[in-house]
Coordinates of C-alpha atoms in Angstrom, one line a residue:
X1 CA -90.8 21.7 26.3
X2 CA -87.1 22.5 25.8
X3 CA -85.7 25.3 23.7
X4 CA -82.5 27.1 23.0
X5 CA -83.4 30.3 24.8
X6 CA -81.9 32.6 27.3
X7 CA -82.6 31.9 31.0
X8 CA -83.4 35.6 31.4
X9 CA -86.4 35.6 33.8
X10 CA -88.0 38.5 31.9
X11 CA -89.0 36.1 29.1
X12 CA -92.8 35.5 29.2
X13 CA -93.6 32.0 30.3
X14 CA -95.4 30.7 27.2
X15 CA -95.2 27.2 28.7
X16 CA -97.9 28.0 31.3
X17 CA -101.5 27.2 30.4
X18 CA -102.6 30.7 31.5
X19 CA -100.1 32.4 29.2
X20 CA -101.2 30.2 26.3
X21 CA -104.9 30.9 26.8
X22 CA -104.1 34.6 27.0
X23 CA -102.1 34.6 23.8
X24 CA -104.9 32.7 21.9
X25 CA -107.6 35.1 23.3
X26 CA -105.6 38.2 22.3
X27 CA -104.7 36.9 18.9
X28 CA -108.2 35.8 18.0
X29 CA -109.6 39.2 19.1
X30 CA -107.1 41.0 16.9
X31 CA -107.8 38.7 13.9
X32 CA -111.5 39.2 14.2
X33 CA -111.0 43.0 13.7
X34 CA -107.9 43.1 11.5
X35 CA -108.1 40.0 9.1
X36 CA -107.7 40.9 5.5
X37 CA -110.7 40.1 3.2
X38 CA -109.3 37.3 1.1
X39 CA -111.4 35.2 -1.3
X40 CA -110.5 31.9 0.3
X41 CA -111.5 33.1 3.8
X42 CA -115.0 32.6 5.1
X43 CA -115.5 29.2 3.3
X44 CA -115.4 25.7 4.7
X45 CA -115.0 24.2 1.2
X46 CA -112.0 21.9 1.7
X47 CA -111.3 22.0 -2.1
X48 CA -111.1 25.8 -2.2
X49 CA -109.0 25.9 0.9
X50 CA -106.7 23.3 -0.6
X51 CA -106.2 25.2 -3.8
X52 CA -105.5 28.4 -1.9
X53 CA -102.9 26.7 0.3
X54 CA -101.1 25.2 -2.7
X55 CA -101.0 28.5 -4.6
X56 CA -99.8 30.4 -1.5
X57 CA -96.7 28.2 -1.2
X58 CA -93.7 30.5 -2.0
X59 CA -96.0 33.0 -3.6
X60 CA -97.3 36.3 -2.3
X61 CA -101.0 36.8 -1.5
X62 CA -101.5 39.7 -3.9
X63 CA -100.2 37.5 -6.8
X64 CA -102.4 34.5 -5.8
X65 CA -105.8 36.3 -5.6
X66 CA -106.5 36.6 -9.3
X67 CA -105.1 33.1 -10.1
X68 CA -107.2 31.6 -7.3
X69 CA -110.4 33.2 -8.6
X70 CA -109.8 32.2 -12.2
X71 CA -108.8 28.7 -11.3
X72 CA -112.0 28.1 -9.3
X73 CA -114.1 29.5 -12.1
X74 CA -112.4 27.1 -14.5
X75 CA -112.5 24.1 -12.1
X76 CA -115.2 24.7 -9.5
X77 CA -115.0 21.2 -8.0
X78 CA -112.5 18.4 -7.5
X79 CA -114.2 16.4 -10.2
X80 CA -113.9 19.3 -12.7
X81 CA -110.1 19.5 -11.9
X82 CA -109.7 15.8 -12.3
X83 CA -111.5 15.7 -15.6
X84 CA -109.3 18.5 -17.1
X85 CA -106.2 17.8 -19.1
X86 CA -102.8 18.6 -17.7
X87 CA -102.4 21.2 -20.4
X88 CA -105.6 22.9 -19.3
X89 CA -104.5 22.9 -15.7
X90 CA -101.0 24.3 -16.6
X91 CA -102.6 27.0 -18.7
X92 CA -104.6 28.3 -15.8
X93 CA -101.4 28.1 -13.6
X94 CA -99.2 29.9 -16.2
X95 CA -97.2 32.7 -14.6
X96 CA -97.7 31.5 -11.1
X97 CA -94.5 29.5 -11.2
X98 CA -93.4 26.3 -9.4
X99 CA -95.4 24.2 -11.9
X100 CA -94.9 21.0 -9.9
X101 CA -97.6 22.3 -7.6
X102 CA -100.1 22.4 -10.4
X103 CA -99.2 18.9 -11.6
X104 CA -99.4 17.5 -8.1
X105 CA -102.8 19.3 -7.6
X106 CA -104.1 17.7 -10.7
X107 CA -102.8 14.2 -9.7
X108 CA -104.3 14.6 -6.2
X109 CA -107.7 15.6 -7.7
X110 CA -107.7 12.4 -9.8
X111 CA -106.8 10.3 -6.7
X112 CA -109.6 11.9 -4.8
X113 CA -112.1 11.0 -7.6
X114 CA -110.7 7.5 -7.9
X115 CA -110.5 6.7 -4.1
X116 CA -112.8 9.1 -2.4
X117 CA -115.7 9.4 -4.8
X118 CA -114.8 13.0 -5.6
X119 CA -115.1 14.2 -2.0
X120 CA -112.1 15.8 -0.4
X121 CA -111.0 13.5 2.5
X122 CA -111.5 14.6 6.0
X123 CA -109.0 12.5 7.9
X124 CA -105.4 13.6 8.4
X125 CA -103.8 10.4 7.1
X126 CA -105.9 10.4 4.0
X127 CA -105.1 14.1 3.3
X128 CA -101.4 13.4 3.9
X129 CA -101.5 10.6 1.3
X130 CA -102.4 13.0 -1.5
X131 CA -99.6 14.1 -3.9
X132 CA -98.1 17.5 -2.9
X133 CA -99.6 17.6 0.6
X134 CA -97.3 17.7 3.7
X135 CA -97.8 18.2 7.4
X136 CA -98.4 21.9 7.1
X137 CA -100.8 21.8 4.2
X138 CA -102.9 19.0 5.7
X139 CA -103.1 20.8 9.1
X140 CA -104.1 24.1 7.4
X141 CA -106.8 22.5 5.3
X142 CA -108.4 20.5 8.1
X143 CA -108.0 23.1 10.8
X144 CA -109.4 26.0 8.7
X145 CA -112.1 23.9 7.0
X146 CA -113.2 21.6 9.8
X147 CA -111.8 23.1 13.0
X148 CA -109.6 20.0 13.6
X149 CA -107.0 20.6 16.3
X150 CA -103.9 20.5 14.1
X151 CA -100.9 22.8 14.2
X152 CA -99.3 24.5 11.2
X153 CA -95.8 25.7 10.5
X154 CA -94.8 27.7 7.5
X155 CA -92.6 30.8 6.8
X156 CA -94.7 33.3 8.7
X157 CA -95.5 31.2 11.7
X158 CA -91.9 30.0 11.9
X159 CA -90.9 33.7 12.4
X160 CA -93.7 34.4 14.8
X161 CA -93.1 31.4 17.0
X162 CA -89.4 31.8 17.0
X163 CA -89.8 35.4 18.3
X164 CA -92.5 34.5 20.8
X165 CA -90.3 31.8 22.3
X166 CA -87.0 33.7 21.8
X167 CA -85.6 30.7 19.9
X168 CA -82.1 31.5 18.9
X169 CA -81.3 28.3 17.0
X170 CA -81.7 27.5 13.4
X171 CA -85.5 27.2 12.9
X172 CA -85.0 25.0 9.8
X173 CA -82.7 22.5 11.5
X174 CA -84.2 19.3 13.0
X175 CA -84.0 20.6 16.6
X176 CA -85.6 23.9 15.5
X177 CA -88.4 22.2 13.7
X178 CA -89.1 19.9 16.6
X179 CA -89.3 22.9 19.0
X180 CA -91.5 25.0 16.7
X181 CA -93.9 22.2 15.8
X182 CA -94.2 21.4 19.5
X183 CA -94.9 25.0 20.4
X184 CA -97.4 25.4 17.6
X185 CA -99.3 22.4 18.9
X186 CA -99.2 23.6 22.6
X187 CA -100.5 27.0 21.7
X188 CA -103.6 25.7 19.9
X189 CA -106.9 26.8 21.6
X190 CA -109.7 24.4 22.4
X191 CA -111.9 26.2 19.9
X192 CA -111.5 28.3 16.8
X193 CA -108.4 26.5 15.8
X194 CA -108.7 27.5 12.1
X195 CA -109.0 31.1 13.0
X196 CA -106.1 30.9 15.4
X197 CA -103.8 29.3 12.7
X198 CA -104.8 31.9 10.2
X199 CA -104.2 34.6 12.8
X200 CA -100.7 33.4 13.4
X201 CA -100.0 33.6 9.6
X202 CA -101.7 37.0 9.4
X203 CA -99.5 38.3 12.2
X204 CA -96.4 37.1 10.5
X205 CA -97.4 38.6 7.2
X206 CA -98.7 42.0 8.4
X207 CA -96.9 42.8 11.6
X208 CA -94.2 40.3 12.6
X209 CA -92.4 40.9 9.3
X210 CA -88.8 39.7 8.5
X211 CA -87.4 43.2 8.7
X212 CA -88.5 46.1 10.8
X213 CA -91.5 44.3 12.5
X214 CA -94.2 46.7 13.7
X215 CA -93.9 45.5 17.4
X216 CA -95.9 48.5 18.7
X217 CA -98.9 47.2 16.8
X218 CA -98.6 43.5 17.9
X219 CA -101.6 42.2 19.8
X220 CA -99.4 39.7 21.7
X221 CA -96.3 42.0 22.4
X222 CA -96.5 41.2 26.1
X223 CA -96.0 37.6 25.3
X224 CA -93.0 38.0 23.0
X225 CA -89.7 36.7 24.3
X226 CA -87.7 38.2 21.5
X227 CA -89.1 41.7 22.3
X228 CA -88.5 41.3 26.0
X229 CA -84.9 40.5 25.3
X230 CA -84.5 43.1 22.5
X231 CA -83.7 40.4 20.0
X232 CA -86.5 40.7 17.5
X233 CA -84.0 41.9 14.8
X234 CA -81.8 38.8 15.2
X235 CA -84.6 36.2 15.7
X236 CA -85.1 34.0 13.8
X237 CA -81.6 33.1 12.8
X238 CA -81.0 34.4 9.3
X239 CA -81.0 31.7 6.5
X240 CA -77.8 31.2 4.6
X241 CA -77.8 33.3 1.4
X242 CA -78.5 31.4 -1.8
X243 CA -75.5 31.1 -4.1
X244 CA -76.7 31.7 -7.6
X245 CA -75.2 30.1 -10.7
X246 CA -74.9 32.2 -13.8
X247 CA -76.2 30.3 -16.9
X248 CA -76.4 31.3 -20.6
X249 CA -79.1 29.7 -22.8
X250 CA -80.3 30.1 -26.3
X251 CA -84.0 30.0 -27.4
X252 CA -84.8 29.7 -31.1
X253 CA -87.9 31.0 -32.9
X254 CA -88.1 28.7 -35.9
X255 CA -90.3 30.2 -38.6
X256 CA -92.1 28.3 -41.4
X257 CA -94.1 30.8 -43.4
X258 CA -96.6 32.3 -40.9
X259 CA -96.1 29.8 -38.1
X260 CA -93.5 29.2 -35.4
X261 CA -92.2 25.9 -33.9
X262 CA -92.9 24.9 -30.2
X263 CA -92.0 21.8 -28.3
X264 CA -93.6 20.4 -25.1
X265 CA -91.1 20.2 -22.2
X266 CA -90.7 16.6 -21.1
X267 CA -90.8 15.1 -17.6
X268 CA -87.6 15.9 -15.8
X269 CA -87.1 19.1 -17.8
X270 CA -87.7 22.6 -16.4
X271 CA -91.3 23.6 -17.1
X272 CA -92.4 20.0 -17.7
X273 CA -95.7 19.9 -19.5
X274 CA -95.5 23.5 -20.8
X275 CA -94.8 24.5 -24.3
X276 CA -91.6 26.4 -25.1
X277 CA -89.5 27.5 -28.0
X278 CA -86.6 25.1 -28.6
X279 CA -84.1 26.0 -25.9
X280 CA -80.7 24.8 -24.9
X281 CA -77.6 25.7 -22.8
X282 CA -75.1 27.7 -24.8
X283 CA -71.9 25.7 -25.6
X284 CA -68.6 26.5 -27.1
X285 CA -69.4 26.4 -30.8
X286 CA -70.6 29.1 -33.1
X287 CA -74.2 30.2 -32.5
X288 CA -75.3 29.2 -36.0
X289 CA -73.9 25.6 -35.7
X290 CA -75.3 25.2 -32.2
X291 CA -78.8 26.3 -33.3
X292 CA -78.8 24.0 -36.3
X293 CA -77.6 20.9 -34.3
X294 CA -79.6 21.5 -31.1
X295 CA -82.9 22.3 -32.8
X296 CA -82.5 19.1 -34.9
X297 CA -81.7 17.2 -31.7
X298 CA -84.7 18.5 -29.8
X299 CA -87.3 18.5 -32.6
X300 CA -86.0 16.8 -35.6
X301 CA -86.5 19.9 -37.7
X302 CA -83.6 21.3 -39.9
X303 CA -83.1 25.0 -39.6
X304 CA -80.8 27.8 -40.7
X305 CA -79.9 30.4 -38.0
X306 CA -81.0 34.0 -38.5
X307 CA -80.6 37.3 -36.5
X308 CA -80.8 37.8 -32.8
X309 CA -84.3 38.8 -31.7
X310 CA -83.8 39.7 -28.0
X311 CA -81.9 39.0 -24.8
X312 CA -83.9 38.2 -21.7
X313 CA -82.7 37.8 -18.1
X314 CA -84.6 35.8 -15.5
X315 CA -84.2 33.6 -12.4
X316 CA -85.2 30.0 -11.7
X317 CA -84.5 28.6 -8.3
X318 CA -80.7 28.9 -7.8
X319 CA -80.0 29.9 -11.5
X320 CA -79.6 33.4 -13.0
X321 CA -80.2 32.9 -16.7
X322 CA -79.3 35.1 -19.6
X323 CA -81.4 33.9 -22.5
X324 CA -80.4 34.9 -26.0
X325 CA -83.3 34.5 -28.4
X326 CA -82.6 34.0 -32.1
X327 CA -84.8 33.7 -35.2
X328 CA -84.2 31.0 -37.7
X329 CA -86.0 29.6 -40.7
X330 CA -87.1 26.1 -41.4
X331 CA -85.2 24.3 -44.2
X332 CA -87.1 22.1 -46.7
X333 CA -87.3 18.5 -45.4
X334 CA -89.3 15.5 -46.3
X335 CA -89.2 14.2 -42.7
X336 CA -87.5 15.0 -39.3
X337 CA -83.8 15.1 -39.4
X338 CA -82.2 11.7 -39.1
X339 CA -79.7 13.0 -36.5
X340 CA -82.5 13.7 -34.0
X341 CA -82.0 12.1 -30.6
X342 CA -84.5 10.4 -28.3
X343 CA -85.5 13.9 -27.3
X344 CA -87.3 14.1 -30.6
X345 CA -90.1 12.1 -29.1
X346 CA -91.2 15.3 -27.5
X347 CA -94.4 16.7 -29.0
X348 CA -93.9 19.6 -31.4
X349 CA -96.5 22.0 -32.9
X350 CA -96.5 24.7 -35.6
X351 CA -98.6 27.6 -34.4
X352 CA -99.4 31.1 -35.6
X353 CA -98.1 33.7 -33.2
X354 CA -101.6 35.1 -32.5
X355 CA -102.7 31.6 -31.3
X356 CA -99.9 31.2 -28.8
X357 CA -102.1 32.6 -26.1
X358 CA -104.1 29.4 -26.2
X359 CA -101.1 27.3 -25.1
X360 CA -99.5 27.1 -21.6
X361 CA -96.1 28.6 -22.1
X362 CA -93.0 29.0 -19.9
X363 CA -92.6 32.5 -18.5
X364 CA -89.9 33.5 -21.0
X365 CA -91.7 31.7 -23.7
X366 CA -94.7 34.0 -23.1
X367 CA -92.4 37.0 -23.3
X368 CA -91.0 35.8 -26.6
X369 CA -94.5 35.2 -27.9
X370 CA -95.3 38.8 -26.8
X371 CA -92.4 40.1 -28.9
X372 CA -93.5 38.2 -31.9
X373 CA -97.1 39.5 -31.6
X374 CA -95.8 43.1 -31.1
X375 CA -93.8 42.8 -34.3

């Protein structure tokens, strides 16, 4: 195994079988005593493990716990998930973000029912063929659920393995990924692979943290190359800071008597499959003119702009969005506006504000709905 590391002889030799066995033994003993009691642990149900792993992608454990519990109550089996509508699935995912995960989970459940008789597959290639499942997720599901000897690599274990091997290169680059996947595989014990993989993640989450790691509490401190070299603060190499783009958008609450207008976001749009108030990027015209033209374009409904309701700020991936929310009233019309574009094929619905809780809404759509109900 090659790595971009110092030749300092004080670095523990993780390449030796004895050192790897010692690390696995120490880490498993620590995990047996210190593992958090999480609802997806202690089960060998591949479906439940799969759901937890998808939810945990880019989401903190504390946030995931209630979503995981509610999701499994609503869809206790793969067949239940496959039989649900996309809208039902998105409703139970609402607020968890990264909705593509939910759509891929739903698509994968339908593939499992169609091709595997509703039983989650148990071979690596079959699991990898499911929508939304990559090398890490497949390894996590099969090692935790079935004890298969498969490595994992995600944010926490990237940090742990980089520090253990004193890897100074970019862990996200091709060479870094090759080194870390190789190390993750070499460190796997002969038995208790699932517990070992979970222990690596737990160590990264609870002790080997990005900033100010609690090295004095680490069960494998004697094996840590970064600590031996005093480099734990600079390993792994810091990721480049994200450059955020400032965006201004307008959302419109269209009223028609006691109901408001919603449209379903289309494939390719942000929040595809969710319901939202008509929304568009602010242009250079007057607000009233933009509202009238854009709402007609998006929904086919003619409106007259009213007062501003609120301004909300939120972030989505690399965008920092300032959202100005305006009220408007629906104008009399015999049919949808003739100026409507192809976007008008999107589904629209008129709903009483108190019934909006039944629909899966975007995060800011839910905030706007809350404002309407509070008024």
